[in-house]
Amino acid sequence: MNPSDTDEHDTQLLQAAAAPRRTSIAEIFQWRSLKTRVTLLTLSVFVIGIWLSAFYASQTLRIDMQRQLGEQQFATVSLVAADINDELGDRLKALEAVAGGTRPSLLGNPAALQKLLEDRLTLLGLFSGGVIVYRLDGTAIADSTPAAGRVGINYMDIDTVAAALKDGKATIGKPLMGKKLKTPVFGMTAPIRDDQGKVVGALAGVVNLGKPNFLDKITQSRYGKTGGYLLISPMDRLIVTATDKSRIMETLPAAGLSPPLDRFINGYEGSDVFVNPVGKKVLASTKGLPVAGWYLAAILPTEEAFAPIHELQRRLLLAAILLTLLSGGLIWWILRRQLAPMLATMNTLAALSKTGQIPPPLPIIRQDEIGDLIGGFNGLLEAMGQRASALRESEEHYRAVAMSAKSAIVTIDRAGNIAGWNPAAANMFGYSEDEITGKPLALIVPERFHHRHEAGMQRRLADAALPLGGKTVEVSGSRRDGSEFPLELSIARWTSGEETFFTGIMADISERKLTEAQLSKLALAVEQSPESIIITNVTAEIEYVNDAFVEATGYSREEVVGKNPRILQSGRTPPETYASMWHALSRGHPWKGEFHNKRKDGSEYIEFAIITPLLQADGAVSHYVAVKEDITEKKR
């Protein structure tokens, strides 16, 4: 059968499938337009009206109920928040009053301080975790509860203690795990000043969240039957205390994961519905506590809050479903009659698709919307033909790219045999494409890795979710002469019909591995050097220090990286030294000299430094490297 006979046969098939029944002129005039026939479906408007009415009623009731419940909940949380805010303010004022009345001379007499604390019964009653006095360096020197063992411990790492001693501010700290109490606590700290107003110590009150305290009105209260309260520190994204005690000191999700939660943390006061961090949808209302910078949240699960509206929605849904089923049956029967020609055309297309060829244009039997649809499909058939042509061109382009690529490109079938091999692969492994095609991939894998290679092939065949571009891994390859070398491999899985193939892109990384090994040795030498080594960028920001620097200065890497080396200055190095240094460095010359510097603990030392600028290929300075030696003892 020649092609013209086949086309004629296909056309006859389509015409026979799409031929309409004989109708009168009146029927043609009445049913010519699909829009006219769809007028019989006006019953669907009734169904849509029912669903829209049900949806509108339920949503309106839900919005009204949410607004009213939110207003009531916000009023409740505002009252509780005001009470807690007053409690916090009273305690902070009491602490400031005692700190203001504490004579600086008592800081040198721990016994007198201890007696002073024990006599302040009113103050002790405000703090369930005790009251502590700190020296200027943050060390506890008196404790109202000596059995806690906190005397002699340094608390400068606690935010509220540091704020009082360094900045002279009375603050309320974030909740944390007590160093000695081993329970969740938070503290309030007020500075102790001398007669000139200089901070000489600090007085802190600790609230033990594991013992009865003034916040029990939160932990022992529920909102509704299943709701409760949360006291949150927004700056730390941390729950201070809660009705559910298991959530005390729980860390809230990071910014960006929950926009409604971020809005509350950023200071919004009001009500909203969202999914909380434990995965439950809740109605939440919040009110700020200005004294501590915290906020109080009242939480009520929506299952309880909107239980009445849920029951009404279920009833509306049942009624809408029954009406939909009734009208849907009628609509289906009408559409089945009206769309019969289009269904016949679809069946014909399904039969023609089994030939594996793009079918010829379909005949348009009737000039209505269905006719327009078939016309649009004919345009799609034309586009498919053009796409098939473009696909062939793309395949030829891909082959040209593969043949000219510098990386080795290998195609493997599901049996593990090589099905394709570009010139770069031939140069890399020493086999021509004719020699290697049909051979197992294991031929270019070192023998000791054959078992691992077979296991990897089985995993990839079983992994249907392997992406188009696999991750890059390092493997070993074997050349024709038996020599081994490191490879960087990226493998992807693809199918052609029912066949599965893998394409691997390989790059020889022998030189890179050698360079990495050399750099590793250099880094080890720098890290283990007994002299302090600092590397800064051209703006004098520290990018690297070695262990010897950390040991010599007392600063950790985290404390100095990103800072200027002037943090070491003691003020005793002559200005001429710095001028000489920058005069040499700005011209790309190394400089050597001495600095009088200061360690983190304040002790001074003398060091001899050699600073060298690192020059790029164009002569521009990219970094400065300083090698320093402590010569204090030599000077003595």
XYZ file of C-alpha atoms in Angstrom:
636
model
C 0.000 0.000 0.000
C 1.513 3.350 -1.043
C 1.414 6.502 1.164
C -1.409 8.129 -0.831
C -3.623 5.090 -0.234
C -2.895 5.274 3.507
C -3.786 8.979 3.715
C -7.051 8.374 1.831
C -7.889 5.494 4.176
C -7.230 7.649 7.278
C -9.399 10.457 5.913
C -12.271 8.075 5.231
C -11.958 6.706 8.747
C -12.183 10.193 10.264
C -15.119 11.225 8.132
C -17.040 8.066 8.982
C -16.415 8.547 12.735
C -17.452 12.217 12.684
C -20.496 11.915 10.344
C -23.612 13.303 12.130
C -27.105 11.820 11.972
C -29.579 13.305 9.486
C -31.445 16.273 10.943
C -34.048 18.733 9.722
C -33.268 22.363 8.808
C -35.049 23.543 11.950
C -32.856 21.304 14.102
C -29.685 22.524 12.334
C -30.698 26.133 12.949
C -31.480 25.410 16.608
C -28.434 23.285 17.414
C -25.746 24.786 15.162
C -23.994 26.611 18.038
C -22.627 24.826 21.060
C -23.601 27.872 23.101
C -27.254 27.317 22.087
C -27.126 23.691 23.132
C -25.500 24.570 26.440
C -28.602 26.656 27.270
C -30.169 23.364 28.253
C -27.582 23.237 30.974
C -28.989 26.232 32.827
C -29.827 23.776 35.516
C -26.131 23.934 36.377
C -26.598 27.575 37.365
C -28.831 26.347 40.144
C -26.108 23.987 41.350
C -23.494 26.725 41.210
C -25.826 29.022 43.091
C -26.278 26.430 45.838
C -22.529 25.930 46.231
C -21.779 29.639 46.132
C -24.503 30.336 48.691
C -23.200 27.592 50.973
C -19.643 28.812 50.588
C -20.559 32.478 51.116
C -22.682 31.722 54.179
C -20.042 29.542 55.807
C -17.204 31.968 55.046
C -19.182 34.982 56.256
C -20.099 33.229 59.488
C -16.509 32.106 59.947
C -15.117 35.604 59.368
C -17.615 37.161 61.785
C -16.948 34.496 64.417
C -13.192 34.820 63.984
C -13.401 38.605 64.411
C -15.564 38.349 67.543
C -13.498 35.536 69.084
C -10.314 37.421 68.229
C -11.561 40.586 69.940
C -12.596 38.653 73.057
C -9.327 36.726 73.126
C -7.276 39.899 72.617
C -9.098 41.598 75.513
C -8.309 38.622 77.773
C -4.644 38.411 76.800
C -4.292 42.189 77.242
C -5.472 41.955 80.863
C -3.135 39.058 81.651
C -0.221 40.768 79.839
C -0.754 44.007 81.785
C -0.691 42.054 85.052
C 2.545 40.245 84.146
C 4.113 43.469 82.879
C 3.363 45.120 86.240
C 4.868 42.130 88.078
C 8.055 42.343 85.989
C 8.246 46.113 86.435
C 7.810 45.854 90.216
C 10.610 43.319 90.475
C 12.957 45.329 88.277
C 12.246 48.510 90.294
C 12.814 46.632 93.576
C 16.113 45.317 92.237
C 17.213 48.790 91.107
C 16.252 50.251 94.481
C 18.350 47.705 96.416
C 21.250 48.088 93.947
C 21.091 51.877 94.310
C 21.228 51.576 98.103
C 24.153 49.138 98.159
C 27.387 50.813 99.270
C 30.313 50.124 96.886
C 32.558 49.350 99.883
C 30.501 46.202 100.555
C 31.755 44.648 97.313
C 35.053 43.989 99.052
C 33.295 42.267 101.989
C 31.454 39.137 100.746
C 30.291 38.232 104.273
C 28.598 41.605 104.712
C 27.027 41.307 101.277
C 25.703 37.836 102.151
C 24.164 39.223 105.346
C 22.654 42.121 103.395
C 20.969 39.707 100.947
C 19.614 37.475 103.706
C 18.060 40.520 105.415
C 16.209 41.604 102.258
C 13.295 39.206 102.751
C 10.924 41.203 100.564
C 13.386 41.123 97.669
C 14.049 37.409 98.156
C 10.326 36.719 98.002
C 10.177 38.233 94.519
C 12.762 35.884 92.960
C 12.267 32.107 93.223
C 15.829 31.458 92.008
C 17.571 33.739 94.506
C 19.479 37.045 94.416
C 23.173 37.326 93.405
C 25.800 40.060 93.649
C 28.539 40.241 90.963
C 31.928 41.874 90.853
C 32.784 44.108 87.906
C 34.317 41.121 86.039
C 31.044 39.163 86.284
C 32.058 36.789 89.099
C 29.369 36.038 91.702
C 30.551 37.066 95.200
C 27.330 36.678 97.215
C 24.219 34.522 96.788
C 20.994 34.494 98.777
C 20.905 30.691 98.289
C 24.493 29.580 99.098
C 23.571 25.931 98.562
C 23.218 26.635 94.818
C 27.020 26.876 94.582
C 27.039 29.950 92.340
C 29.577 31.984 94.308
C 32.877 32.123 92.436
C 31.275 31.370 89.056
C 31.716 33.955 86.279
C 28.453 34.994 84.600
C 29.752 37.627 82.175
C 28.496 35.450 79.302
C 24.899 36.062 80.457
C 23.367 38.903 78.419
C 21.658 40.726 81.278
C 24.784 40.549 83.511
C 26.971 41.897 80.701
C 24.494 44.712 79.988
C 24.524 45.847 83.620
C 28.311 45.669 84.083
C 29.416 46.980 80.691
C 26.618 49.356 79.689
C 25.197 50.217 83.118
C 21.683 49.162 82.059
C 19.091 47.344 84.159
C 17.612 44.650 81.909
C 15.594 41.463 81.894
C 17.481 38.581 80.287
C 16.351 35.775 78.028
C 15.502 32.359 79.537
C 18.318 29.828 79.638
C 19.407 26.696 81.482
C 20.926 27.639 84.858
C 24.616 26.759 85.210
C 24.110 25.392 88.725
C 20.343 25.074 89.128
C 20.112 22.946 85.944
C 16.560 24.197 85.360
C 15.147 26.896 83.039
C 15.693 30.373 84.550
C 15.742 34.013 83.545
C 17.268 36.920 85.411
C 16.987 40.635 85.984
C 20.175 42.600 86.653
C 20.713 46.163 87.882
C 24.110 47.936 88.095
C 25.692 48.971 91.418
C 27.413 52.357 91.138
C 29.890 54.273 93.267
C 29.465 57.880 94.358
C 30.716 59.138 90.970
C 28.133 57.038 89.106
C 30.681 54.509 87.819
C 29.528 50.887 87.622
C 31.393 48.779 90.201
C 29.199 45.683 90.354
C 25.719 44.330 89.734
C 22.755 42.891 91.592
C 20.680 40.178 89.898
C 17.420 38.444 90.723
C 16.811 34.979 89.246
C 13.378 33.523 88.493
C 13.471 29.721 88.552
C 10.864 28.562 86.034
C 11.048 25.056 87.522
C 9.721 26.285 90.903
C 6.520 28.140 91.830
C 6.824 31.772 90.722
C 4.714 34.743 89.682
C 4.403 33.350 86.121
C 2.393 30.353 87.397
C -0.729 32.278 86.381
C 0.318 31.291 82.837
C 1.464 27.712 83.395
C -1.534 26.883 85.587
C -4.184 28.542 83.392
C -5.884 27.367 80.240
C -7.682 29.390 77.627
C -10.855 27.542 76.759
C -10.814 23.744 77.078
C -7.744 23.001 74.978
C -5.992 26.366 74.599
C -3.411 28.100 76.736
C -0.861 30.903 77.044
C 2.703 31.408 75.780
C 5.158 34.017 77.085
C 7.656 34.661 74.278
C 10.935 36.557 73.949
C 10.727 37.757 70.295
C 14.340 38.936 70.095
C 15.536 35.396 70.938
C 12.579 33.622 69.215
C 12.260 31.654 72.479
C 9.304 30.600 74.626
C 9.890 31.823 78.200
C 7.070 29.833 79.784
C 3.786 28.292 78.695
C 0.641 26.537 79.874
C 2.146 23.417 78.270
C 5.317 23.166 80.394
C 6.994 20.915 77.805
C 7.302 24.006 75.571
C 9.308 26.082 78.094
C 12.501 27.310 76.370
C 11.305 25.962 73.025
C 12.963 27.712 70.067
C 10.527 29.096 67.509
C 11.047 28.495 63.754
C 13.540 30.692 61.940
C 12.377 33.892 60.253
C 10.621 33.324 56.927
C 9.172 29.893 57.741
C 5.925 31.245 59.208
C 4.909 34.784 58.047
C 2.068 35.131 60.638
C 4.474 34.166 63.439
C 7.058 36.625 62.081
C 4.386 39.355 62.134
C 3.718 38.725 65.849
C 7.469 38.669 66.610
C 7.928 41.962 64.745
C 5.516 43.668 67.143
C 2.001 43.098 65.783
C -0.622 43.152 68.528
C -3.929 41.553 67.628
C -5.375 38.224 66.485
C -4.729 35.873 63.563
C -5.290 32.275 62.470
C -2.248 30.245 61.427
C -0.515 26.877 61.811
C 1.698 26.996 64.925
C 5.189 25.413 65.164
C 3.748 22.136 66.504
C 1.609 21.769 63.367
C -1.796 22.718 64.799
C -4.053 25.395 63.321
C -4.879 27.916 66.045
C -6.481 31.294 66.719
C -3.747 33.381 68.361
C -3.913 36.800 70.059
C -0.852 38.656 71.337
C -0.089 41.634 73.576
C 3.339 43.119 74.278
C 5.080 43.452 77.676
C 7.090 46.712 77.297
C 9.180 46.191 80.451
C 10.869 43.015 79.144
C 10.352 43.418 75.408
C 8.371 40.138 75.454
C 4.827 39.408 74.391
C 2.066 37.183 75.727
C 0.070 34.986 73.349
C -3.274 33.292 73.989
C -3.679 30.198 71.797
C -6.954 28.400 71.028
C -7.132 25.514 68.505
C -9.504 26.316 65.657
C -11.178 22.937 66.220
C -12.562 24.325 69.467
C -12.888 27.956 68.397
C -14.886 27.254 65.239
C -16.683 24.063 66.276
C -20.203 25.562 65.725
C -19.388 26.866 62.263
C -17.803 23.531 61.314
C -21.057 21.738 62.109
C -23.033 24.224 59.992
C -20.547 23.839 57.137
C -20.961 20.059 57.234
C -24.729 20.370 56.927
C -24.471 22.855 54.052
C -21.955 20.553 52.352
C -24.307 17.551 52.594
C -27.200 19.505 51.086
C -24.996 20.835 48.279
C -23.695 17.329 47.496
C -27.212 15.875 47.185
C -28.353 18.667 44.858
C -25.155 18.383 42.836
C -25.616 14.636 42.292
C -29.196 15.150 41.138
C -28.407 17.953 38.683
C -25.098 16.375 37.642
C -26.848 13.239 36.375
C -29.080 15.332 34.128
C -26.177 17.416 32.817
C -24.136 14.284 32.042
C -26.954 12.801 29.978
C -27.363 16.017 27.936
C -23.615 16.513 27.344
C -23.230 12.885 26.272
C -25.699 13.464 23.459
C -24.220 16.801 22.402
C -20.553 15.799 22.437
C -20.945 12.451 20.663
C -19.214 13.705 17.422
C -16.180 14.919 19.364
C -15.938 11.628 21.272
C -16.025 9.723 17.961
C -13.149 11.902 16.696
C -11.143 11.178 19.855
C -11.625 7.424 19.392
C -10.383 7.704 15.823
C -7.310 9.634 16.974
C -6.593 6.964 19.584
C -6.686 4.284 16.883
C -4.362 6.285 14.603
C -1.893 6.976 17.459
C -1.004 3.278 17.588
C 0.669 3.606 14.163
C 3.403 5.742 15.795
C 3.064 8.485 13.158
C 1.653 12.011 13.342
C -1.913 11.746 11.894
C -3.031 13.915 8.963
C -5.241 16.988 9.558
C -8.691 16.059 10.867
C -11.761 16.975 8.811
C -14.006 19.687 10.242
C -17.548 18.352 10.031
C -19.436 21.198 11.689
C -18.671 24.901 11.943
C -19.326 25.366 15.646
C -17.166 25.357 18.779
C -16.304 21.677 18.242
C -15.253 22.551 14.696
C -13.054 25.325 16.115
C -11.562 22.806 18.554
C -10.679 20.383 15.742
C -9.194 23.287 13.768
C -7.030 24.185 16.750
C -5.962 20.544 17.056
C -4.951 20.546 13.388
C -2.699 23.489 14.195
C -1.252 21.461 17.057
C -0.530 18.568 14.670
C 1.387 20.943 12.435
C 3.357 22.234 15.421
C 4.130 18.631 16.438
C 5.569 17.971 12.989
C 7.761 21.045 13.292
C 8.804 19.975 16.773
C 9.800 16.516 15.521
C 11.999 18.193 12.914
C 13.517 20.458 15.552
C 14.128 17.421 17.766
C 16.127 15.745 15.026
C 18.188 18.918 14.635
C 18.687 19.031 18.411
C 19.934 15.434 18.413
C 22.436 16.277 15.683
C 23.512 19.369 17.650
C 23.955 17.291 20.824
C 26.107 14.784 18.983
C 28.267 17.587 17.567
C 28.695 19.031 21.088
C 29.545 15.606 22.513
C 32.109 14.948 19.793
C 33.837 18.329 20.394
C 33.600 18.344 24.215
C 36.845 18.323 26.205
C 35.273 16.146 28.906
C 34.791 12.433 28.345
C 31.118 11.609 27.617
C 30.084 7.948 27.922
C 26.637 6.404 27.315
C 25.859 3.098 29.055
C 22.873 0.735 28.605
C 21.026 -0.944 31.498
C 23.271 -4.014 31.167
C 26.327 -1.906 31.985
C 27.757 -1.982 28.449
C 29.152 1.093 26.691
C 26.800 2.336 23.953
C 28.493 5.664 23.100
C 31.981 7.143 23.394
C 33.216 10.597 22.335
C 36.784 11.455 21.163
C 37.688 12.979 24.551
C 36.900 9.634 26.198
C 39.047 7.845 23.603
C 41.978 10.161 24.403
C 41.452 9.770 28.161
C 41.227 5.959 28.323
C 43.139 4.890 25.159
C 40.299 2.965 23.450
C 38.709 4.013 20.134
C 34.910 4.135 19.907
C 34.811 1.015 17.704
C 36.958 -0.910 20.180
C 34.954 0.017 23.275
C 31.332 -0.007 22.003
C 29.458 -3.022 23.406
C 32.150 -3.695 26.022
C 31.315 -3.585 29.764
C 32.008 -0.337 31.595
C 34.029 -2.390 34.089
C 36.807 -2.383 31.472
C 37.723 1.207 32.457
C 37.150 0.639 36.206
C 40.075 -0.604 38.372
C 39.574 -4.290 39.202
C 39.421 -3.715 42.948
C 36.342 -1.492 42.437
C 34.380 -3.931 40.217
C 32.120 -5.150 43.030
C 31.302 -1.571 44.106
C 30.659 -0.616 40.463
C 28.144 -3.462 39.976
C 26.336 -2.547 43.202
C 26.151 1.106 42.095
C 24.633 0.136 38.722
C 21.935 -1.903 40.461
C 21.078 1.017 42.767
C 20.728 3.401 39.834
C 18.499 0.981 37.935
C 16.268 0.645 40.998
C 16.151 4.406 41.681
C 13.312 5.666 39.465
C 13.715 9.156 40.926
C 17.311 9.649 39.719
C 17.354 13.253 38.393
C 18.349 14.315 34.896
C 21.586 15.717 36.274
C 23.107 13.562 39.008
C 25.462 14.860 41.676
C 29.202 14.946 40.988
C 31.337 12.257 42.666
C 34.991 11.313 42.626
C 35.921 7.846 41.319
C 38.985 6.066 39.936
C 39.472 5.192 36.251
C 41.746 2.722 34.503
C 43.458 3.467 31.171
C 44.239 0.925 28.499
C 47.823 0.614 29.776
C 46.514 -0.283 33.262
C 47.394 3.044 34.914
C 44.859 4.452 37.367
C 43.875 8.090 37.749
C 41.197 10.084 39.674
C 38.019 11.152 37.881
C 35.178 13.555 38.590
C 31.948 11.876 37.442
C 28.411 13.198 36.919
C 25.853 10.605 35.786
C 22.256 11.004 34.577
C 19.552 8.470 33.767
C 17.290 8.728 30.720
C 14.979 6.533 28.682
C 14.339 5.987 24.993
C 11.110 4.061 24.486
C 11.310 1.194 26.962
C 15.109 1.206 27.136
C 17.010 2.796 30.027
C 20.387 4.466 29.490
C 22.917 6.356 31.600
C 25.146 9.185 30.402
C 28.284 9.961 32.375
C 30.470 13.067 32.033
C 34.026 12.510 33.295
C 36.935 14.875 33.889
C 40.527 13.914 34.764
C 41.317 15.657 38.073
C 44.857 14.342 38.588
C 46.394 17.832 38.516
C 43.720 19.245 40.796
C 44.239 16.485 43.378
C 47.996 17.151 43.326
C 47.377 20.868 43.859
C 44.949 20.140 46.724
C 47.520 17.904 48.407
C 50.156 20.643 48.189
C 47.730 23.236 49.562
C 46.793 20.869 52.386
C 50.453 20.538 53.405
C 50.873 24.324 53.269
C 47.751 24.850 55.408
C 49.005 22.289 57.945
C 52.363 24.065 58.168
C 50.681 27.449 58.722
C 48.278 26.057 61.329
C 51.060 24.362 63.309
C 53.501 27.277 63.106
C 54.745 28.395 66.579
C 54.554 32.046 65.437
C 51.269 33.957 65.327
C 50.008 34.287 61.754
C 47.293 36.730 60.692
C 45.838 37.173 57.196
C 43.793 40.316 56.437
C 42.158 41.652 53.295
C 43.064 44.982 51.730
C 40.635 46.817 54.043
C 42.512 45.412 57.066
C 39.718 43.036 58.119
C 41.033 39.810 59.664
C 40.154 36.722 57.585
C 42.355 34.083 59.273
C 44.420 33.508 62.424
C 46.246 30.330 63.473
C 46.256 28.542 66.825
C 49.446 30.327 67.904
C 47.660 33.695 67.586
C 44.713 32.433 69.657
C 47.093 31.211 72.377
C 49.192 34.381 72.358
C 46.331 36.932 72.492
C 43.553 35.081 74.324
C 41.036 35.928 71.568
C 39.141 33.134 69.827
C 38.894 33.011 66.037
C 35.218 33.959 66.193
C 36.072 37.100 68.182
C 38.635 38.472 65.718
C 37.563 37.337 62.245
C 36.066 40.361 60.465
C 37.679 42.788 62.982
C 40.618 45.189 62.503
C 43.964 44.243 64.122
C 43.736 47.507 66.065
C 41.788 45.540 68.713
C 45.275 44.498 69.937
C 46.575 48.067 70.263
C 47.653 49.140 73.729
C 48.251 52.780 72.803
C 51.978 52.521 73.543
C 53.202 51.850 69.993
C 54.635 55.091 68.537
C 52.540 56.552 65.688
C 55.692 56.643 63.576
C 55.725 52.830 63.584
C 52.289 52.622 61.976
C 53.188 55.368 59.482
C 56.330 53.473 58.472
C 54.377 50.252 58.144
C 51.687 51.667 55.843
C 54.279 53.582 53.845
C 55.964 50.258 52.959
C 52.806 48.178 52.515
C 51.061 50.732 50.286
C 53.986 50.369 47.870
C 53.763 46.579 47.892
C 56.907 46.163 50.058
C 57.189 43.960 53.152
C 57.695 45.632 56.544
C 59.194 44.465 59.813
C 59.070 46.098 63.209
C 57.855 45.957 66.811
C 54.410 46.560 68.349
C 53.412 47.173 71.992
C 50.099 45.288 72.033
C 47.503 44.180 74.569
C 45.950 40.739 75.060
C 42.242 40.100 75.643
C 42.805 39.940 79.427
C 44.459 43.406 79.328
C 48.055 42.278 79.812
C 50.588 43.966 77.528
C 53.317 42.324 75.497
C 55.890 43.233 72.831
C 55.919 41.396 69.537
C 58.168 41.463 66.503
C 56.136 41.387 63.246
C 56.925 40.797 59.588
C 54.040 41.926 57.358
C 54.052 40.980 53.682
C 51.539 42.084 50.995
C 50.258 39.343 48.666
C 50.291 40.554 45.074
C 48.042 39.339 42.274
C 49.170 38.751 38.702
C 48.364 42.380 37.824
C 50.397 43.687 40.760
C 47.415 44.647 42.911
C 47.489 43.745 46.620
C 44.858 41.138 47.579
C 45.825 40.333 51.207
C 48.371 41.046 53.936
C 50.121 38.239 55.853
C 51.624 39.023 59.253
C 54.006 36.656 61.100
C 54.514 37.708 64.730
C 56.711 36.597 67.619
C 56.274 37.507 71.295
C 59.650 39.028 72.315
C 58.621 40.358 75.704
C 61.018 38.070 77.582
C 63.833 38.802 75.134
C 63.344 42.529 75.740
C 63.564 42.024 79.485
